[in-house]
mmCIF file of C-alpha atoms and ligand atoms in Angstrom:
data_model
loop_
_atom_site.group_PDB
_atom_site.id
_atom_site.type_symbol
_atom_site.label_atom_id
_atom_site.label_comp_id
_atom_site.label_asym_id
_atom_site.label_seq_id
_atom_site.Cartn_x
_atom_site.Cartn_y
_atom_site.Cartn_z
ATOM 1 C CA UNK Y 1 16.941 6.335 17.645
ATOM 2 C CA UNK Y 2 14.924 9.272 16.228
ATOM 3 C CA UNK Y 3 16.026 12.913 15.965
ATOM 4 C CA UNK Y 4 14.285 15.590 18.055
ATOM 5 C CA UNK Y 5 13.166 17.289 14.823
ATOM 6 C CA UNK Y 6 11.443 14.105 13.730
ATOM 7 C CA UNK Y 7 9.748 13.522 17.067
ATOM 8 C CA UNK Y 8 8.524 17.128 17.346
ATOM 9 C CA UNK Y 9 7.231 17.141 13.758
ATOM 10 C CA UNK Y 10 5.273 13.926 14.177
ATOM 11 C CA UNK Y 11 3.926 15.019 17.563
ATOM 12 C CA UNK Y 12 2.535 18.248 16.130
ATOM 13 C CA UNK Y 13 0.962 16.596 13.043
ATOM 14 C CA UNK Y 14 -2.832 16.724 12.891
ATOM 15 C CA UNK Y 15 -3.453 15.251 9.434
ATOM 16 C CA UNK Y 16 -1.501 12.151 8.477
ATOM 17 C CA UNK Y 17 -1.532 10.265 5.178
ATOM 18 C CA UNK Y 18 0.355 6.994 4.782
ATOM 19 C CA UNK Y 19 1.286 5.129 1.598
ATOM 20 C CA UNK Y 20 2.243 1.491 2.014
ATOM 21 C CA UNK Y 21 3.687 -1.050 -0.390
ATOM 22 C CA UNK Y 22 4.577 -4.722 -0.306
ATOM 23 C CA UNK Y 23 7.388 -4.146 2.246
ATOM 24 C CA UNK Y 24 4.914 -3.518 5.096
ATOM 25 C CA UNK Y 25 3.633 -7.093 4.677
ATOM 26 C CA UNK Y 26 7.055 -8.718 4.185
ATOM 27 C CA UNK Y 27 7.406 -9.432 7.909
ATOM 28 C CA UNK Y 28 4.023 -11.207 7.805
ATOM 29 C CA UNK Y 29 5.474 -13.583 5.204
ATOM 30 C CA UNK Y 30 3.930 -12.080 2.058
ATOM 31 C CA UNK Y 31 6.631 -11.872 -0.642
ATOM 32 C CA UNK Y 32 7.384 -8.444 -2.118
ATOM 33 C CA UNK Y 33 7.354 -7.929 -5.889
ATOM 34 C CA UNK Y 34 10.895 -6.653 -6.359
ATOM 35 C CA UNK Y 35 14.152 -7.283 -4.513
ATOM 36 C CA UNK Y 36 15.930 -10.452 -3.419
ATOM 37 C CA UNK Y 37 12.825 -12.277 -2.185
ATOM 38 C CA UNK Y 38 10.598 -10.732 -4.838
ATOM 39 C CA UNK Y 39 7.737 -12.720 -6.355
ATOM 40 C CA UNK Y 40 8.885 -11.745 -9.809
ATOM 41 C CA UNK Y 41 11.955 -13.944 -9.443
ATOM 42 C CA UNK Y 42 9.658 -16.978 -9.290
ATOM 43 C CA UNK Y 43 6.730 -15.981 -11.513
ATOM 44 C CA UNK Y 44 6.220 -13.753 -14.507
ATOM 45 C CA UNK Y 45 3.139 -11.789 -13.481
ATOM 46 C CA UNK Y 46 3.256 -9.724 -16.691
ATOM 47 C CA UNK Y 47 2.139 -12.962 -18.336
ATOM 48 C CA UNK Y 48 -0.545 -13.803 -15.793
ATOM 49 C CA UNK Y 49 -1.735 -10.483 -14.373
ATOM 50 C CA UNK Y 50 -3.427 -9.025 -17.412
ATOM 51 C CA UNK Y 51 -6.865 -9.346 -18.926
ATOM 52 C CA UNK Y 52 -5.752 -10.960 -22.195
ATOM 53 C CA UNK Y 53 -3.930 -13.708 -20.271
ATOM 54 C CA UNK Y 54 -7.061 -14.245 -18.192
ATOM 55 C CA UNK Y 55 -9.287 -14.577 -21.253
ATOM 56 C CA UNK Y 56 -6.772 -16.960 -22.843
ATOM 57 C CA UNK Y 57 -6.464 -19.206 -19.837
ATOM 58 C CA UNK Y 58 -8.673 -18.208 -16.867
ATOM 59 C CA UNK Y 59 -7.998 -21.511 -15.055
ATOM 60 C CA UNK Y 60 -4.246 -20.840 -14.995
ATOM 61 C CA UNK Y 61 -4.675 -17.261 -13.778
ATOM 62 C CA UNK Y 62 -7.085 -18.414 -11.055
ATOM 63 C CA UNK Y 63 -4.599 -21.083 -10.026
ATOM 64 C CA UNK Y 64 -1.960 -18.407 -9.465
ATOM 65 C CA UNK Y 65 -4.396 -16.183 -7.544
ATOM 66 C CA UNK Y 66 -5.626 -19.086 -5.447
ATOM 67 C CA UNK Y 67 -2.039 -19.799 -4.462
ATOM 68 C CA UNK Y 68 -1.634 -16.167 -3.327
ATOM 69 C CA UNK Y 69 -5.071 -16.062 -1.654
ATOM 70 C CA UNK Y 70 -4.221 -19.143 0.357
ATOM 71 C CA UNK Y 71 -0.850 -17.728 1.379
ATOM 72 C CA UNK Y 72 -2.444 -14.436 2.467
ATOM 73 C CA UNK Y 73 -5.307 -16.101 4.341
ATOM 74 C CA UNK Y 74 -2.730 -17.977 6.436
ATOM 75 C CA UNK Y 75 -0.634 -14.964 7.529
ATOM 76 C CA UNK Y 76 -1.286 -12.361 10.230
ATOM 77 C CA UNK Y 77 -0.835 -8.574 10.384
ATOM 78 C CA UNK Y 78 2.620 -7.793 11.842
ATOM 79 C CA UNK Y 79 3.616 -5.083 14.379
ATOM 80 C CA UNK Y 80 4.016 -2.563 11.516
ATOM 81 C CA UNK Y 81 0.351 -2.978 10.521
ATOM 82 C CA UNK Y 82 -0.731 -2.836 14.168
ATOM 83 C CA UNK Y 83 1.261 0.363 14.787
ATOM 84 C CA UNK Y 84 -0.370 2.034 11.766
ATOM 85 C CA UNK Y 85 -3.813 1.038 13.063
ATOM 86 C CA UNK Y 86 -3.025 2.488 16.513
ATOM 87 C CA UNK Y 87 -1.716 5.697 14.899
ATOM 88 C CA UNK Y 88 -5.120 6.308 13.318
ATOM 89 C CA UNK Y 89 -6.614 7.070 16.737
ATOM 90 C CA UNK Y 90 -3.863 9.584 17.598
ATOM 91 C CA UNK Y 91 -4.694 12.302 15.053
ATOM 92 C CA UNK Y 92 -7.690 14.270 13.706
ATOM 93 C CA UNK Y 93 -7.423 13.054 10.132
ATOM 94 C CA UNK Y 94 -5.770 9.856 8.918
ATOM 95 C CA UNK Y 95 -5.750 8.106 5.573
ATOM 96 C CA UNK Y 96 -4.055 4.793 4.912
ATOM 97 C CA UNK Y 97 -3.376 4.467 1.186
ATOM 98 C CA UNK Y 98 -2.109 1.055 0.163
ATOM 99 C CA UNK Y 99 -0.863 -0.576 -3.014
ATOM 100 C CA UNK Y 100 -1.270 -3.956 -1.341
ATOM 101 C CA UNK Y 101 -4.132 -6.274 -2.163
ATOM 102 C CA UNK Y 102 -3.696 -8.467 0.940
ATOM 103 C CA UNK Y 103 -6.256 -6.750 3.214
ATOM 104 C CA UNK Y 104 -3.876 -6.867 6.211
ATOM 105 C CA UNK Y 105 -4.425 -3.185 7.124
ATOM 106 C CA UNK Y 106 -8.136 -3.826 7.577
ATOM 107 C CA UNK Y 107 -7.440 -6.932 9.630
ATOM 108 C CA UNK Y 108 -5.066 -4.874 11.810
ATOM 109 C CA UNK Y 109 -7.879 -2.407 12.546
ATOM 110 C CA UNK Y 110 -7.372 0.586 10.228
ATOM 111 C CA UNK Y 111 -10.664 2.182 9.192
ATOM 112 C CA UNK Y 112 -9.860 4.880 6.620
ATOM 113 C CA UNK Y 113 -8.235 2.708 3.957
ATOM 114 C CA UNK Y 114 -7.832 3.397 0.242
ATOM 115 C CA UNK Y 115 -6.913 0.245 -1.670
ATOM 116 C CA UNK Y 116 -5.396 1.532 -4.907
ATOM 117 C CA UNK Y 117 -4.837 -1.878 -6.511
ATOM 118 C CA UNK Y 118 -7.968 -3.678 -5.291
ATOM 119 C CA UNK Y 119 -8.270 -6.623 -2.931
ATOM 120 C CA UNK Y 120 -7.226 -10.177 -3.691
ATOM 121 C CA UNK Y 121 -10.005 -11.670 -1.557
ATOM 122 C CA UNK Y 122 -12.648 -9.969 -3.688
ATOM 123 C CA UNK Y 123 -13.875 -11.143 -7.109
ATOM 124 C CA UNK Y 124 -15.653 -9.230 -9.849
ATOM 125 C CA UNK Y 125 -17.857 -10.434 -12.697
ATOM 126 C CA UNK Y 126 -16.337 -9.616 -16.090
ATOM 127 C CA UNK Y 127 -19.848 -9.331 -17.557
ATOM 128 C CA UNK Y 128 -21.983 -7.341 -15.082
ATOM 129 C CA UNK Y 129 -19.346 -5.999 -12.667
ATOM 130 C CA UNK Y 130 -20.969 -7.578 -9.582
ATOM 131 C CA UNK Y 131 -18.440 -7.864 -6.732
ATOM 132 C CA UNK Y 132 -18.186 -10.662 -4.242
ATOM 133 C CA UNK Y 133 -16.014 -11.009 -1.164
ATOM 134 C CA UNK Y 134 -15.082 -14.589 -0.538
ATOM 135 C CA UNK Y 135 -12.327 -16.669 0.964
ATOM 136 C CA UNK Y 136 -13.490 -19.800 -0.830
ATOM 137 C CA UNK Y 137 -10.812 -21.425 -2.917
ATOM 138 C CA UNK Y 138 -12.029 -22.348 -6.357
ATOM 139 C CA UNK Y 139 -11.234 -25.873 -7.357
ATOM 140 C CA UNK Y 140 -8.890 -26.323 -10.283
ATOM 141 C CA UNK Y 141 -10.871 -26.610 -13.465
ATOM 142 C CA UNK Y 142 -14.035 -25.068 -12.028
ATOM 143 C CA UNK Y 143 -14.286 -21.440 -12.950
ATOM 144 C CA UNK Y 144 -16.116 -19.196 -10.491
ATOM 145 C CA UNK Y 145 -19.323 -17.840 -12.010
ATOM 146 C CA UNK Y 146 -21.535 -14.883 -11.196
ATOM 147 C CA UNK Y 147 -25.301 -15.294 -10.763
ATOM 148 C CA UNK Y 148 -25.604 -13.665 -14.243
ATOM 149 C CA UNK Y 149 -23.480 -16.477 -15.701
ATOM 150 C CA UNK Y 150 -20.373 -14.343 -16.336
ATOM 151 C CA UNK Y 151 -16.906 -15.452 -15.266
ATOM 152 C CA UNK Y 152 -15.586 -13.950 -12.022
ATOM 153 C CA UNK Y 153 -12.071 -12.484 -11.992
ATOM 154 C CA UNK Y 154 -9.932 -11.337 -9.040
ATOM 155 C CA UNK Y 155 -10.886 -7.721 -8.199
ATOM 156 C CA UNK Y 156 -7.343 -6.403 -8.519
ATOM 157 C CA UNK Y 157 -5.708 -3.972 -10.936
ATOM 158 C CA UNK Y 158 -3.830 -5.786 -13.688
ATOM 159 C CA UNK Y 159 -1.132 -4.581 -16.082
ATOM 160 C CA UNK Y 160 -2.595 -2.131 -18.563
ATOM 161 C CA UNK Y 161 -5.653 -1.361 -16.405
ATOM 162 C CA UNK Y 162 -6.686 1.925 -14.811
ATOM 163 C CA UNK Y 163 -6.786 2.341 -11.050
ATOM 164 C CA UNK Y 164 -10.282 2.948 -9.610
ATOM 165 C CA UNK Y 165 -10.643 6.697 -10.202
ATOM 166 C CA UNK Y 166 -12.693 7.534 -7.083
ATOM 167 C CA UNK Y 167 -10.124 5.867 -4.818
ATOM 168 C CA UNK Y 168 -7.200 7.445 -6.664
ATOM 169 C CA UNK Y 169 -8.792 10.898 -6.374
ATOM 170 C CA UNK Y 170 -9.308 10.456 -2.643
ATOM 171 C CA UNK Y 171 -5.674 9.358 -2.293
ATOM 172 C CA UNK Y 172 -4.410 12.506 -4.040
ATOM 173 C CA UNK Y 173 -6.750 14.670 -1.943
ATOM 174 C CA UNK Y 174 -5.327 13.061 1.221
ATOM 175 C CA UNK Y 175 -1.748 13.646 0.001
ATOM 176 C CA UNK Y 176 -2.552 17.285 -0.770
ATOM 177 C CA UNK Y 177 -4.307 17.962 2.542
ATOM 178 C CA UNK Y 178 -2.006 16.215 5.019
ATOM 179 C CA UNK Y 179 0.734 17.870 7.070
ATOM 180 C CA UNK Y 180 2.672 14.622 7.510
ATOM 181 C CA UNK Y 181 3.093 11.864 4.923
ATOM 182 C CA UNK Y 182 4.698 8.452 5.397
ATOM 183 C CA UNK Y 183 5.934 6.336 2.468
ATOM 184 C CA UNK Y 184 6.472 2.839 3.865
ATOM 185 C CA UNK Y 185 7.792 -0.368 2.313
ATOM 186 C CA UNK Y 186 7.398 0.712 -1.282
ATOM 187 C CA UNK Y 187 10.027 0.862 -4.012
ATOM 188 C CA UNK Y 188 8.162 3.990 -5.245
ATOM 189 C CA UNK Y 189 8.597 3.082 -8.897
ATOM 190 C CA UNK Y 190 5.014 2.248 -9.884
ATOM 191 C CA UNK Y 191 2.896 5.255 -10.809
ATOM 192 C CA UNK Y 192 0.504 6.807 -10.037
ATOM 193 C CA UNK Y 193 1.017 5.605 -6.432
ATOM 194 C CA UNK Y 194 4.672 6.667 -6.517
ATOM 195 C CA UNK Y 195 3.612 10.279 -7.212
ATOM 196 C CA UNK Y 196 1.766 10.559 -3.896
ATOM 197 C CA UNK Y 197 4.806 11.267 -1.635
ATOM 198 C CA UNK Y 198 6.017 13.906 -4.115
ATOM 199 C CA UNK Y 199 2.548 15.474 -4.266
ATOM 200 C CA UNK Y 200 2.514 15.705 -0.460
ATOM 201 C CA UNK Y 201 6.014 17.194 -0.515
ATOM 202 C CA UNK Y 202 5.034 19.808 -3.103
ATOM 203 C CA UNK Y 203 2.015 20.801 -1.001
ATOM 204 C CA UNK Y 204 4.243 21.489 2.020
ATOM 205 C CA UNK Y 205 3.844 18.271 4.012
ATOM 206 C CA UNK Y 206 6.753 16.748 5.938
ATOM 207 C CA UNK Y 207 7.519 13.453 4.213
ATOM 208 C CA UNK Y 208 9.117 10.456 5.916
ATOM 209 C CA UNK Y 209 10.149 7.221 4.254
ATOM 210 C CA UNK Y 210 10.604 3.902 6.063
ATOM 211 C CA UNK Y 211 12.333 1.172 4.055
ATOM 212 C CA UNK Y 212 15.066 -1.412 4.516
ATOM 213 C CA UNK Y 213 17.030 0.319 1.746
ATOM 214 C CA UNK Y 214 17.107 3.701 -0.005
ATOM 215 C CA UNK Y 215 14.660 4.137 -2.898
ATOM 216 C CA UNK Y 216 14.563 6.356 -5.980
ATOM 217 C CA UNK Y 217 12.761 9.075 -3.981
ATOM 218 C CA UNK Y 218 14.768 8.944 -0.729
ATOM 219 C CA UNK Y 219 16.959 11.928 -1.635
ATOM 220 C CA UNK Y 220 13.949 14.205 -2.167
ATOM 221 C CA UNK Y 221 12.263 13.549 1.194
ATOM 222 C CA UNK Y 222 12.719 15.130 4.637
ATOM 223 C CA UNK Y 223 13.656 11.882 6.403
ATOM 224 C CA UNK Y 224 14.535 8.438 5.147
ATOM 225 C CA UNK Y 225 14.569 5.907 7.967
ATOM 226 C CA UNK Y 226 16.380 2.712 7.070
ATOM 227 C CA UNK Y 227 14.885 -0.231 8.927
ATOM 228 C CA UNK Y 228 12.104 -2.788 8.979
ATOM 229 C CA UNK Y 229 8.664 -1.225 9.229
ATOM 230 C CA UNK Y 230 7.666 -3.868 11.777
ATOM 231 C CA UNK Y 231 10.395 -2.540 14.073
ATOM 232 C CA UNK Y 232 10.547 1.182 13.244
ATOM 233 C CA UNK Y 233 6.785 1.875 13.453
ATOM 234 C CA UNK Y 234 6.179 0.327 16.912
ATOM 235 C CA UNK Y 235 9.205 2.277 18.203
ATOM 236 C CA UNK Y 236 7.845 5.537 16.744
ATOM 237 C CA UNK Y 237 4.458 4.881 18.335
ATOM 238 C CA UNK Y 238 6.118 4.293 21.704
ATOM 239 C CA UNK Y 239 8.432 7.322 21.547
ATOM 240 C CA UNK Y 240 5.807 9.750 20.255
ATOM 241 C CA UNK Y 241 2.458 8.704 21.684
ATOM 242 C CA UNK Y 242 3.615 6.447 24.526
ATOM 243 C CA UNK Y 243 1.739 3.479 23.052
ATOM 244 C CA UNK Y 244 3.462 0.136 23.548
ATOM 245 C CA UNK Y 245 1.833 -2.422 21.256
ATOM 246 C CA UNK Y 246 3.770 -5.242 22.912
ATOM 247 C CA UNK Y 247 1.690 -4.668 26.048
ATOM 248 C CA UNK Y 248 -1.620 -5.011 24.215
HETATM 249 P P1 OAD W 301 8.034 -3.627 -4.324
HETATM 250 O O1 OAD W 301 8.206 -5.103 -4.238
HETATM 251 O O2 OAD W 301 8.363 -2.940 -5.598
HETATM 252 O O3 OAD W 301 8.881 -2.927 -3.197
HETATM 253 C C1 OAD W 301 8.875 -3.378 -1.860
HETATM 254 C C2 OAD W 301 9.723 -2.426 -1.043
HETATM 255 O O4 OAD W 301 9.639 -2.822 0.304
HETATM 256 C C3 OAD W 301 11.203 -2.423 -1.426
HETATM 257 O O5 OAD W 301 11.628 -1.078 -1.591
HETATM 258 C C4 OAD W 301 11.895 -3.084 -0.225
HETATM 259 O O6 OAD W 301 13.178 -2.527 0.026
HETATM 260 C C5 OAD W 301 10.926 -2.734 0.888
HETATM 261 N N1 OAD W 301 10.918 -3.653 2.046
HETATM 262 C C6 OAD W 301 11.052 -4.997 2.058
HETATM 263 N N2 OAD W 301 10.937 -5.481 3.307
HETATM 264 C C7 OAD W 301 10.697 -4.412 4.121
HETATM 265 C C8 OAD W 301 10.450 -4.252 5.514
HETATM 266 N N3 OAD W 301 10.431 -5.283 6.356
HETATM 267 N N4 OAD W 301 10.243 -2.987 5.990
HETATM 268 C C9 OAD W 301 10.260 -1.913 5.159
HETATM 269 N N5 OAD W 301 10.482 -2.007 3.827
HETATM 270 C C10 OAD W 301 10.685 -3.228 3.311
HETATM 271 O O7 OAD W 301 6.507 -3.352 -3.873
HETATM 272 P P2 OAD W 301 5.581 -2.094 -4.161
HETATM 273 O O8 OAD W 301 6.350 -0.833 -4.076
HETATM 274 O O9 OAD W 301 4.409 -2.257 -3.282
HETATM 275 O O10 OAD W 301 1.061 -3.463 -8.488
HETATM 276 O O11 OAD W 301 5.149 -2.370 -5.662
HETATM 277 C C11 OAD W 301 4.228 -1.527 -6.253
HETATM 278 C C12 OAD W 301 3.331 -2.276 -7.201
HETATM 279 O O12 OAD W 301 4.123 -3.012 -8.139
HETATM 280 C C13 OAD W 301 2.483 -3.356 -6.568
HETATM 281 O O13 OAD W 301 1.339 -2.874 -5.901
HETATM 282 C C14 OAD W 301 2.099 -4.177 -7.772
HETATM 283 C C15 OAD W 301 3.378 -4.177 -8.583
HETATM 284 O O14 OAD W 301 3.171 -3.983 -9.949
HETATM 285 C C16 OAD W 301 0.042 -4.148 -9.020
HETATM 286 O O15 OAD W 301 -0.065 -5.354 -8.918
HETATM 287 C C17 OAD W 301 -0.953 -3.309 -9.750
#
């Protein structure tokens, strides 16, 4: 399935950085944003996922996030997540950079994770900034409150907001320092995350994409593997490191 060049390159890699997008969680049952099954066909997040919308109608925004929290709390990491967690133990340096807010990489066992867009299971006070990790579902009509009295919001990055700068800096450092970079299950259209594979490429890393279809960056990369991440990644792990996750 994989070329000798690909296998030899991955085998000799010592520092790996991985960028994931919604596609890695698609096989767990979490809808992607774009594409045929994309969330944006059903909802208009531009209208809900921004601070002004939240201040106008926090109950409605919480209702939408509670729906997604519930969905995510009921799904499991898939073989793609598990393979990426196993890969972490195979090299000296490994960073998992994700645009996803679903927390499935952590549940799969990855340790060095950079969540660029926050985490849907975490809330943050709009007044004092206090963060709280909770799986509790807030009842409709009852806004979650901080101990300081401020309203809690989902701790995710909304339209028009900056990404957390410390996490973003670490992600760019990982992309600059790695010798192998994977771009997995992302349409690579949302910046700054979409700049990471190109940064790695410009710094001399070998860059591999895994996606069910070509993306806007496919033509620039060393390898573009067309396939489901939940199938391609376990096969890579088996062929390169001899790890069979089905036997775990
Ligand atoms: P998208 O929904 O834009 O893209 C998902 C990608 O996954 C597409 O390129 C699909 O072809 C691919 N895909 C789907 N199923 C797959 C599978 N089983 N295996 C491999 N690939 C698969 O999601 P993102 O690129 O993550 O930001 O979107 C980036 C950001 O856009 C999100 O983080 C979100 C949104 O605005 C914020 O909310 C801040």
